[in-house]
Amino acid sequence: MTDRAWFDAAKGDIPQWAASMPKDADGTTIDWDWVRSLDLAHGVGTIPESTPQSIHDALKADYATRERLESIIAQCNSAFMTDFDRFIGSYRLPRALAYANRRLNDNINTLLHLGEQQHLWAVSRERRGRATIAVLKPYSGSRPSNDDQGMLDLSGEAGGTSAGNTAAENSDVKFPTTVALDDVQDRTAAILDARAERRKAQRFQKRAGDAAMARANLSGATSPGGAALPGGAAASGNATGHHPKPDWRDAYLPGRDVDAVMGIDIETTGIDPARDYIIDVGFEFMNMASPRPAGEPETYAYEQGYYAAGDAYGQSRLAFGVPPENAALGNALIAKLTGIDVRGRSSEAGYRLFDEWPQAQAGLLARLTQQPYVAHNATFEHNWFMLNVAGYAESYRAGRITIIDTLPMSRQWDPGAVPTNEHPYGDNTLDAYAKRQGALDSAHNERHLGLEDSHIMLVAMKHHLAALKAQGKGPWGSTGRAGVGGKSCGRKR
């Protein structure tokens, strides 16, 4: 399908989802007729008149819509992966909802900024529980500092606002300085915290039920005195005597036969794949055991001149854009971290948006399925691909995608990853792991660009695996696995 016809096809899947997923992530019954009524392709946000009450009402409405959308999106992964009868054939509906939600989030941020310019409120970005949210406070007479947002020119003329004056201050129009704020506060943190508490209670109930069942059938019996059964946490310990406990991430550890892999890293405008955009993708290939393929170019010029391609081959760097509304707001935090200024990445400047580029998605999916892919904290990339890459969720569910994560390699198999007060589980950032494994000089830091970070990750992984093999540890230890290893949905171990 071309253009945005896939949104109609996505809505056509609603009966499948409605039959399998009657409630959202917060236990609320989903109004699928409401979902069907949304114009996912052209926007679900509210465009107000430039009056204080209109801006307030539009923000309130957009927050309510975002909460409903995101509670549905949050439940889709579980519903799709546990649809063992394969009644739900496609993941395109969640992708369409996420597409609309990103533009809605841009609209919310535009309204927040417009309210600041008209002195209706001051916005501060504050960490609350599991999320960083926009907190609205009464306007105090001075424009607040906001490191996460740029300046949006609403004067209608380029350069119409100076660094020290808002559009409202440059205008002859005077606006009231007070509107109600209690009903336009971001509830994201409270929603996520409540959701996490419900999951915690469900896990507790399941563990209690499992323990009761074990006591009833004696399957949990131990030797007198409650001696630990074999294969406990100590089995995965490292050379320092620090014994990390088994972790869910261990499913992503490589096996002893791993060889050709693709390393990948993405840079985004934020951490939420249902709100933010992919702006940079870098990947390259490396063989962990066999020789580098003959005929591949011998050199590659990375941004960091001191990086050498070495065993890497097939390098690729892809740049993507953001909608004009997102570019207009700017993103100082991402610009500082990555050097990518989204103000120059507008689709109007010729940059294609990843979630609007089917060919780019198809090309990436083809690479992700042809061999295991490796990422550091791979669940991050996985979650973004689920909501951005057409066909990824379906391929993953079918077992055609294998994921290897260097984060648990660092956590479980790296003697340098010792717990400290600052890092209770050890310092397992890519920067720290790459330096300990000789892939990054101590005088330099992780670049936070997709290709460069993919490169140091693969170099570190290859060095680490070689050392583990020589020591008979990691995949070659008593608890190591044969085969490629990694996480592949539905694959028996």
Short mmCIF file of C-alpha atoms in Angstrom, two decimals, residues 150-486:
data_model
loop_
_atom_site.label_atom_id
_atom_site.label_comp_id
_atom_site.label_asym_id
_atom_site.label_seq_id
_atom_site.Cartn_x
_atom_site.Cartn_y
_atom_site.Cartn_z
CA GLY A 150 13.64 25.22 22.31
CA MET A 151 11.84 28.45 21.43
CA LEU A 152 8.75 28.34 19.26
CA ASP A 153 8.11 31.40 17.11
CA LEU A 154 4.38 32.06 17.07
CA SER A 155 4.66 35.59 15.75
CA GLY A 156 4.23 34.48 12.14
CA GLU A 157 7.61 35.92 11.12
CA ALA A 158 11.00 34.26 11.12
CA GLY A 159 13.07 35.55 13.97
CA GLY A 160 10.03 37.29 15.48
CA THR A 161 11.12 36.48 19.03
CA SER A 162 14.40 37.32 20.58
CA ALA A 163 16.20 35.12 23.09
CA GLY A 164 14.88 37.24 25.93
CA ASN A 165 11.32 37.99 24.85
CA THR A 166 8.32 35.80 24.13
CA ALA A 167 5.94 36.33 21.25
CA ALA A 168 3.35 37.62 23.71
CA GLU A 169 5.78 40.27 24.95
CA ASN A 170 6.41 41.39 21.36
CA SER A 171 2.69 41.69 20.69
CA ASP A 172 0.23 44.48 21.42
CA VAL A 173 -2.25 41.85 22.58
CA LYS A 174 -2.44 41.44 26.36
CA PHE A 175 -3.66 38.21 27.85
CA PRO A 176 -5.01 37.37 31.30
CA THR A 177 -2.35 35.79 33.49
CA THR A 178 -4.50 33.27 35.34
CA VAL A 179 -6.25 30.07 34.25
CA ALA A 180 -7.08 26.97 36.26
CA LEU A 181 -4.11 24.59 36.37
CA ASP A 182 -5.32 21.67 38.47
CA ASP A 183 -7.14 19.98 35.60
CA VAL A 184 -4.32 20.40 33.05
CA GLN A 185 -1.51 18.70 34.95
CA ASP A 186 0.31 15.79 33.33
CA ARG A 187 -0.82 12.58 35.03
CA THR A 188 1.68 10.28 33.29
CA ALA A 189 3.78 9.56 36.39
CA ALA A 190 0.77 8.75 38.57
CA ILE A 191 -0.65 6.45 35.87
CA LEU A 192 2.63 4.58 35.41
CA ASP A 193 3.18 4.23 39.16
CA ALA A 194 -0.33 2.86 39.68
CA ARG A 195 0.14 0.46 36.78
CA ALA A 196 3.42 -0.77 38.24
CA GLU A 197 1.83 -1.32 41.63
CA ARG A 198 -0.89 -3.44 40.05
CA ARG A 199 1.71 -5.54 38.25
CA LYS A 200 3.65 -5.92 41.48
CA ALA A 201 0.54 -7.12 43.30
CA GLN A 202 -0.20 -9.59 40.48
CA ARG A 203 3.34 -10.98 40.64
CA PHE A 204 3.07 -11.34 44.41
CA GLN A 205 -0.19 -13.21 44.08
CA LYS A 206 1.31 -15.50 41.44
CA ARG A 207 4.37 -16.25 43.56
CA ALA A 208 2.18 -16.93 46.57
CA GLY A 209 0.03 -19.27 44.51
CA ASP A 210 3.07 -21.07 43.10
CA ALA A 211 4.52 -21.48 46.59
CA ALA A 212 1.24 -22.86 47.90
CA MET A 213 1.11 -25.33 45.04
CA ALA A 214 4.70 -26.39 45.66
CA ARG A 215 3.97 -27.01 49.33
CA ALA A 216 0.91 -29.04 48.42
CA ASN A 217 2.69 -31.36 45.98
CA LEU A 218 6.16 -31.28 47.66
CA SER A 219 7.77 -30.08 44.40
CA GLY A 220 9.54 -27.34 46.33
CA ALA A 221 11.06 -29.61 48.95
CA THR A 222 14.67 -29.05 49.89
CA SER A 223 17.14 -31.01 51.93
CA PRO A 224 16.92 -30.71 55.74
CA GLY A 225 17.80 -27.22 56.87
CA GLY A 226 16.65 -25.72 53.59
CA ALA A 227 19.97 -26.16 51.75
CA ALA A 228 20.12 -24.32 48.46
CA LEU A 229 19.46 -26.36 45.37
CA PRO A 230 22.24 -26.58 42.72
CA GLY A 231 22.45 -23.99 39.98
CA GLY A 232 21.73 -20.92 42.10
CA ALA A 233 23.05 -17.43 41.72
CA ALA A 234 26.63 -18.48 42.39
CA ALA A 235 26.66 -20.47 39.17
CA SER A 236 26.89 -17.28 37.13
CA GLY A 237 29.41 -15.54 39.32
CA ASN A 238 32.49 -13.76 38.00
CA ALA A 239 36.13 -13.78 38.94
CA THR A 240 35.85 -11.18 41.71
CA GLY A 241 33.53 -13.21 43.90
CA HIS A 242 30.62 -10.95 43.01
CA HIS A 243 27.74 -13.24 42.06
CA PRO A 244 24.96 -11.45 40.19
CA LYS A 245 21.58 -13.04 40.65
CA PRO A 246 19.88 -14.51 37.59
CA ASP A 247 17.95 -11.83 35.79
CA TRP A 248 15.31 -11.75 33.04
CA ARG A 249 17.92 -10.16 30.78
CA ASP A 250 19.95 -13.38 30.89
CA ALA A 251 17.69 -14.73 28.14
CA TYR A 252 19.52 -12.33 25.80
CA LEU A 253 23.00 -13.75 26.52
CA PRO A 254 24.88 -15.23 23.53
CA GLY A 255 25.69 -18.91 23.16
CA ARG A 256 29.08 -20.43 22.50
CA ASP A 257 28.41 -20.82 18.75
CA VAL A 258 27.52 -17.19 18.03
CA ASP A 259 29.30 -15.84 14.97
CA ALA A 260 27.90 -13.40 12.38
CA VAL A 261 25.85 -10.66 14.03
CA MET A 262 24.59 -7.18 13.24
CA GLY A 263 25.15 -4.51 15.87
CA ILE A 264 22.60 -1.71 15.94
CA ASP A 265 21.98 1.45 17.92
CA ILE A 266 19.31 4.11 17.51
CA GLU A 267 19.10 7.71 18.65
CA THR A 268 15.70 9.16 19.41
CA THR A 269 14.10 12.42 20.54
CA GLY A 270 13.13 10.84 23.87
CA ILE A 271 12.69 7.52 25.62
CA ASP A 272 9.05 6.72 24.77
CA PRO A 273 8.44 5.00 21.40
CA ALA A 274 4.78 6.06 21.53
CA ARG A 275 5.68 9.75 21.95
CA ASP A 276 9.08 10.30 20.38
CA TYR A 277 10.85 9.85 17.03
CA ILE A 278 13.77 7.83 15.69
CA ILE A 279 16.27 10.30 14.25
CA ASP A 280 19.44 8.24 13.78
CA VAL A 281 20.09 4.57 13.07
CA GLY A 282 23.53 3.04 12.79
CA PHE A 283 24.42 -0.58 12.21
CA GLU A 284 27.30 -2.73 11.09
CA PHE A 285 28.21 -6.40 10.90
CA MET A 286 30.94 -8.39 12.61
CA ASN A 287 31.84 -12.07 12.90
CA MET A 288 32.57 -13.19 16.42
CA ALA A 289 34.40 -16.40 15.38
CA SER A 290 34.90 -16.77 11.63
CA PRO A 291 37.15 -14.53 9.49
CA ARG A 292 35.90 -11.26 8.11
CA PRO A 293 34.25 -11.87 4.70
CA ALA A 294 36.59 -11.46 1.78
CA GLY A 295 35.87 -8.65 -0.63
CA GLU A 296 34.41 -6.25 1.90
CA PRO A 297 35.95 -2.73 1.92
CA GLU A 298 38.94 -2.62 4.23
CA THR A 299 38.32 0.78 5.79
CA TYR A 300 35.44 2.89 6.94
CA ALA A 301 35.54 6.51 8.11
CA TYR A 302 33.72 6.86 11.42
CA GLU A 303 33.01 10.26 12.88
CA GLN A 304 35.53 9.47 15.60
CA GLY A 305 38.82 9.48 13.72
CA TYR A 306 40.46 7.19 16.26
CA TYR A 307 37.98 4.37 15.54
CA ALA A 308 39.33 1.64 13.25
CA ALA A 309 36.94 -0.57 11.32
CA GLY A 310 38.97 -3.68 12.10
CA ASP A 311 36.75 -6.74 11.72
CA ALA A 312 33.58 -4.71 11.11
CA TYR A 313 31.94 -4.54 7.69
CA GLY A 314 28.71 -3.42 6.02
CA GLN A 315 28.50 -0.18 7.98
CA SER A 316 25.46 2.05 7.48
CA ARG A 317 24.29 5.34 8.92
CA LEU A 318 20.70 6.54 8.43
CA ALA A 319 19.34 9.97 9.36
CA PHE A 320 15.65 10.70 9.84
CA GLY A 321 13.54 13.76 10.53
CA VAL A 322 10.71 14.99 12.73
CA PRO A 323 7.43 16.79 11.95
CA PRO A 324 7.59 20.60 11.66
CA GLU A 325 5.79 21.02 15.01
CA ASN A 326 8.45 18.96 16.77
CA ALA A 327 11.30 20.74 14.99
CA ALA A 328 9.89 24.16 15.91
CA LEU A 329 10.01 23.32 19.61
CA GLY A 330 13.61 22.15 19.51
CA ASN A 331 15.19 19.65 21.88
CA ALA A 332 18.21 21.02 23.74
CA LEU A 333 18.76 17.81 25.72
CA ILE A 334 19.10 15.62 22.64
CA ALA A 335 21.20 18.25 20.87
CA LYS A 336 23.63 18.25 23.80
CA LEU A 337 23.71 14.46 24.06
CA THR A 338 24.00 13.53 20.38
CA GLY A 339 24.86 16.72 18.54
CA ILE A 340 21.64 16.33 16.52
CA ASP A 341 19.58 19.54 16.52
CA VAL A 342 16.04 18.61 15.52
CA ARG A 343 15.37 22.22 14.53
CA GLY A 344 17.29 21.37 11.35
CA ARG A 345 15.63 17.95 10.92
CA SER A 346 12.14 19.06 9.92
CA SER A 347 10.37 17.13 7.19
CA GLU A 348 10.00 20.52 5.52
CA ALA A 349 13.80 20.63 5.28
CA GLY A 350 13.78 17.42 3.26
CA TYR A 351 14.26 14.84 6.01
CA ARG A 352 12.07 11.76 5.81
CA LEU A 353 10.33 10.56 8.95
CA PHE A 354 11.11 6.96 9.82
CA ASP A 355 7.51 6.13 10.73
CA GLU A 356 6.38 7.48 7.33
CA TRP A 357 9.00 5.68 5.24
CA PRO A 358 7.91 2.09 4.43
CA GLN A 359 10.96 1.38 2.31
CA ALA A 360 13.34 2.28 5.12
CA GLN A 361 11.39 0.09 7.53
CA ALA A 362 11.40 -2.83 5.09
CA GLY A 363 15.12 -2.50 4.49
CA LEU A 364 15.88 -2.47 8.19
CA LEU A 365 13.59 -5.43 8.86
CA ALA A 366 15.38 -7.47 6.18
CA ARG A 367 18.67 -6.89 7.97
CA LEU A 368 17.24 -7.60 11.41
CA THR A 369 15.98 -11.01 10.31
CA GLN A 370 19.00 -12.30 8.39
CA GLN A 371 21.17 -12.90 11.49
CA PRO A 372 21.01 -12.14 15.22
CA TYR A 373 21.11 -8.45 16.02
CA VAL A 374 23.01 -7.09 18.99
CA ALA A 375 22.22 -4.00 21.05
CA HIS A 376 23.23 -2.70 24.46
CA ASN A 377 20.05 -2.75 26.55
CA ALA A 378 18.35 -4.38 23.58
CA THR A 379 14.83 -4.08 24.98
CA PHE A 380 15.07 -0.36 24.15
CA GLU A 381 15.61 -1.01 20.44
CA HIS A 382 13.09 -3.85 20.50
CA ASN A 383 10.33 -1.65 21.93
CA TRP A 384 11.00 1.06 19.33
CA PHE A 385 11.00 -1.42 16.46
CA MET A 386 7.69 -2.89 17.65
CA LEU A 387 5.96 0.49 17.24
CA ASN A 388 7.91 1.79 14.24
CA VAL A 389 8.90 -1.02 11.87
CA ALA A 390 6.19 -2.61 9.75
CA GLY A 391 6.39 -6.38 10.08
CA TYR A 392 8.81 -6.45 13.01
CA ALA A 393 6.30 -7.55 15.66
CA GLU A 394 4.96 -10.26 13.37
CA SER A 395 8.48 -11.50 12.57
CA TYR A 396 9.48 -11.49 16.22
CA ARG A 397 6.38 -13.41 17.27
CA ALA A 398 7.06 -15.97 14.53
CA GLY A 399 10.58 -16.57 15.86
CA ARG A 400 12.38 -15.04 12.88
CA ILE A 401 14.27 -12.49 14.97
CA THR A 402 17.01 -13.29 17.49
CA ILE A 403 18.23 -10.60 19.88
CA ILE A 404 21.52 -10.57 21.77
CA ASP A 405 22.19 -7.99 24.48
CA THR A 406 25.64 -6.90 25.66
CA LEU A 407 24.16 -5.37 28.83
CA PRO A 408 23.71 -8.74 30.60
CA MET A 409 27.13 -9.78 29.24
CA SER A 410 28.56 -6.86 31.19
CA ARG A 411 26.41 -7.52 34.22
CA GLN A 412 26.95 -11.29 34.48
CA TRP A 413 30.32 -12.00 32.92
CA ASP A 414 32.46 -8.87 33.37
CA PRO A 415 34.59 -8.90 36.56
CA GLY A 416 34.81 -5.11 36.38
CA ALA A 417 31.07 -4.71 36.82
CA VAL A 418 31.17 -4.70 40.62
CA PRO A 419 28.41 -3.13 42.72
CA THR A 420 29.02 0.29 44.19
CA ASN A 421 26.83 2.79 46.00
CA GLU A 422 26.46 4.70 42.73
CA HIS A 423 25.89 1.55 40.67
CA PRO A 424 24.25 -1.17 42.81
CA TYR A 425 24.46 -3.67 39.93
CA GLY A 426 27.81 -2.47 38.64
CA ASP A 427 28.50 0.16 36.00
CA ASN A 428 27.06 -1.48 32.90
CA THR A 429 26.66 1.50 30.60
CA LEU A 430 27.98 0.99 27.09
CA ASP A 431 30.69 3.54 27.84
CA ALA A 432 31.93 1.62 30.90
CA TYR A 433 31.64 -1.80 29.27
CA ALA A 434 33.48 -0.72 26.11
CA LYS A 435 36.31 0.80 28.15
CA ARG A 436 36.71 -2.30 30.31
CA GLN A 437 36.83 -4.49 27.20
CA GLY A 438 39.38 -2.32 25.39
CA ALA A 439 36.97 -1.03 22.75
CA LEU A 440 37.07 2.61 23.86
CA ASP A 441 40.01 4.61 25.10
CA SER A 442 39.65 5.93 28.65
CA ALA A 443 40.30 9.45 27.37
CA HIS A 444 37.17 9.38 25.22
CA ASN A 445 33.49 8.83 25.86
CA GLU A 446 30.61 7.08 24.14
CA ARG A 447 29.58 9.25 21.19
CA HIS A 448 25.78 8.72 21.33
CA LEU A 449 25.48 8.26 17.60
CA GLY A 450 24.06 5.05 16.21
CA LEU A 451 26.96 3.80 14.08
CA GLU A 452 29.79 4.79 16.42
CA ASP A 453 28.05 3.21 19.41
CA SER A 454 27.30 0.05 17.43
CA HIS A 455 30.97 -0.20 16.55
CA ILE A 456 32.40 0.01 20.07
CA MET A 457 29.70 -2.39 21.27
CA LEU A 458 30.66 -5.08 18.74
CA VAL A 459 34.37 -4.61 19.34
CA ALA A 460 33.79 -4.94 23.09
CA MET A 461 31.63 -8.03 22.58
CA LYS A 462 34.26 -9.74 20.42
CA HIS A 463 37.06 -8.97 22.88
CA HIS A 464 34.90 -10.15 25.76
CA LEU A 465 33.89 -13.43 24.10
CA ALA A 466 37.50 -14.20 23.21
CA ALA A 467 38.58 -13.67 26.81
CA LEU A 468 35.71 -15.78 28.17
CA LYS A 469 36.50 -18.64 25.78
CA ALA A 470 40.15 -18.63 26.84
CA GLN A 471 39.06 -18.77 30.48
CA GLY A 472 36.35 -21.37 29.97
CA LYS A 473 33.73 -18.98 31.32
CA GLY A 474 30.56 -17.27 30.10
CA PRO A 475 29.09 -19.34 27.24
CA TRP A 476 31.91 -21.86 27.73
CA GLY A 477 31.28 -22.19 31.46
CA SER A 478 29.23 -24.84 33.23
CA THR A 479 26.02 -22.86 32.75
CA GLY A 480 26.76 -21.68 29.22
CA ARG A 481 24.63 -22.62 26.24
CA ALA A 482 25.42 -24.18 22.93
CA GLY A 483 24.12 -22.53 19.78
CA VAL A 484 23.78 -18.86 18.98
CA GLY A 485 21.93 -18.03 22.18
CA GLY A 486 20.04 -14.79 22.51
#
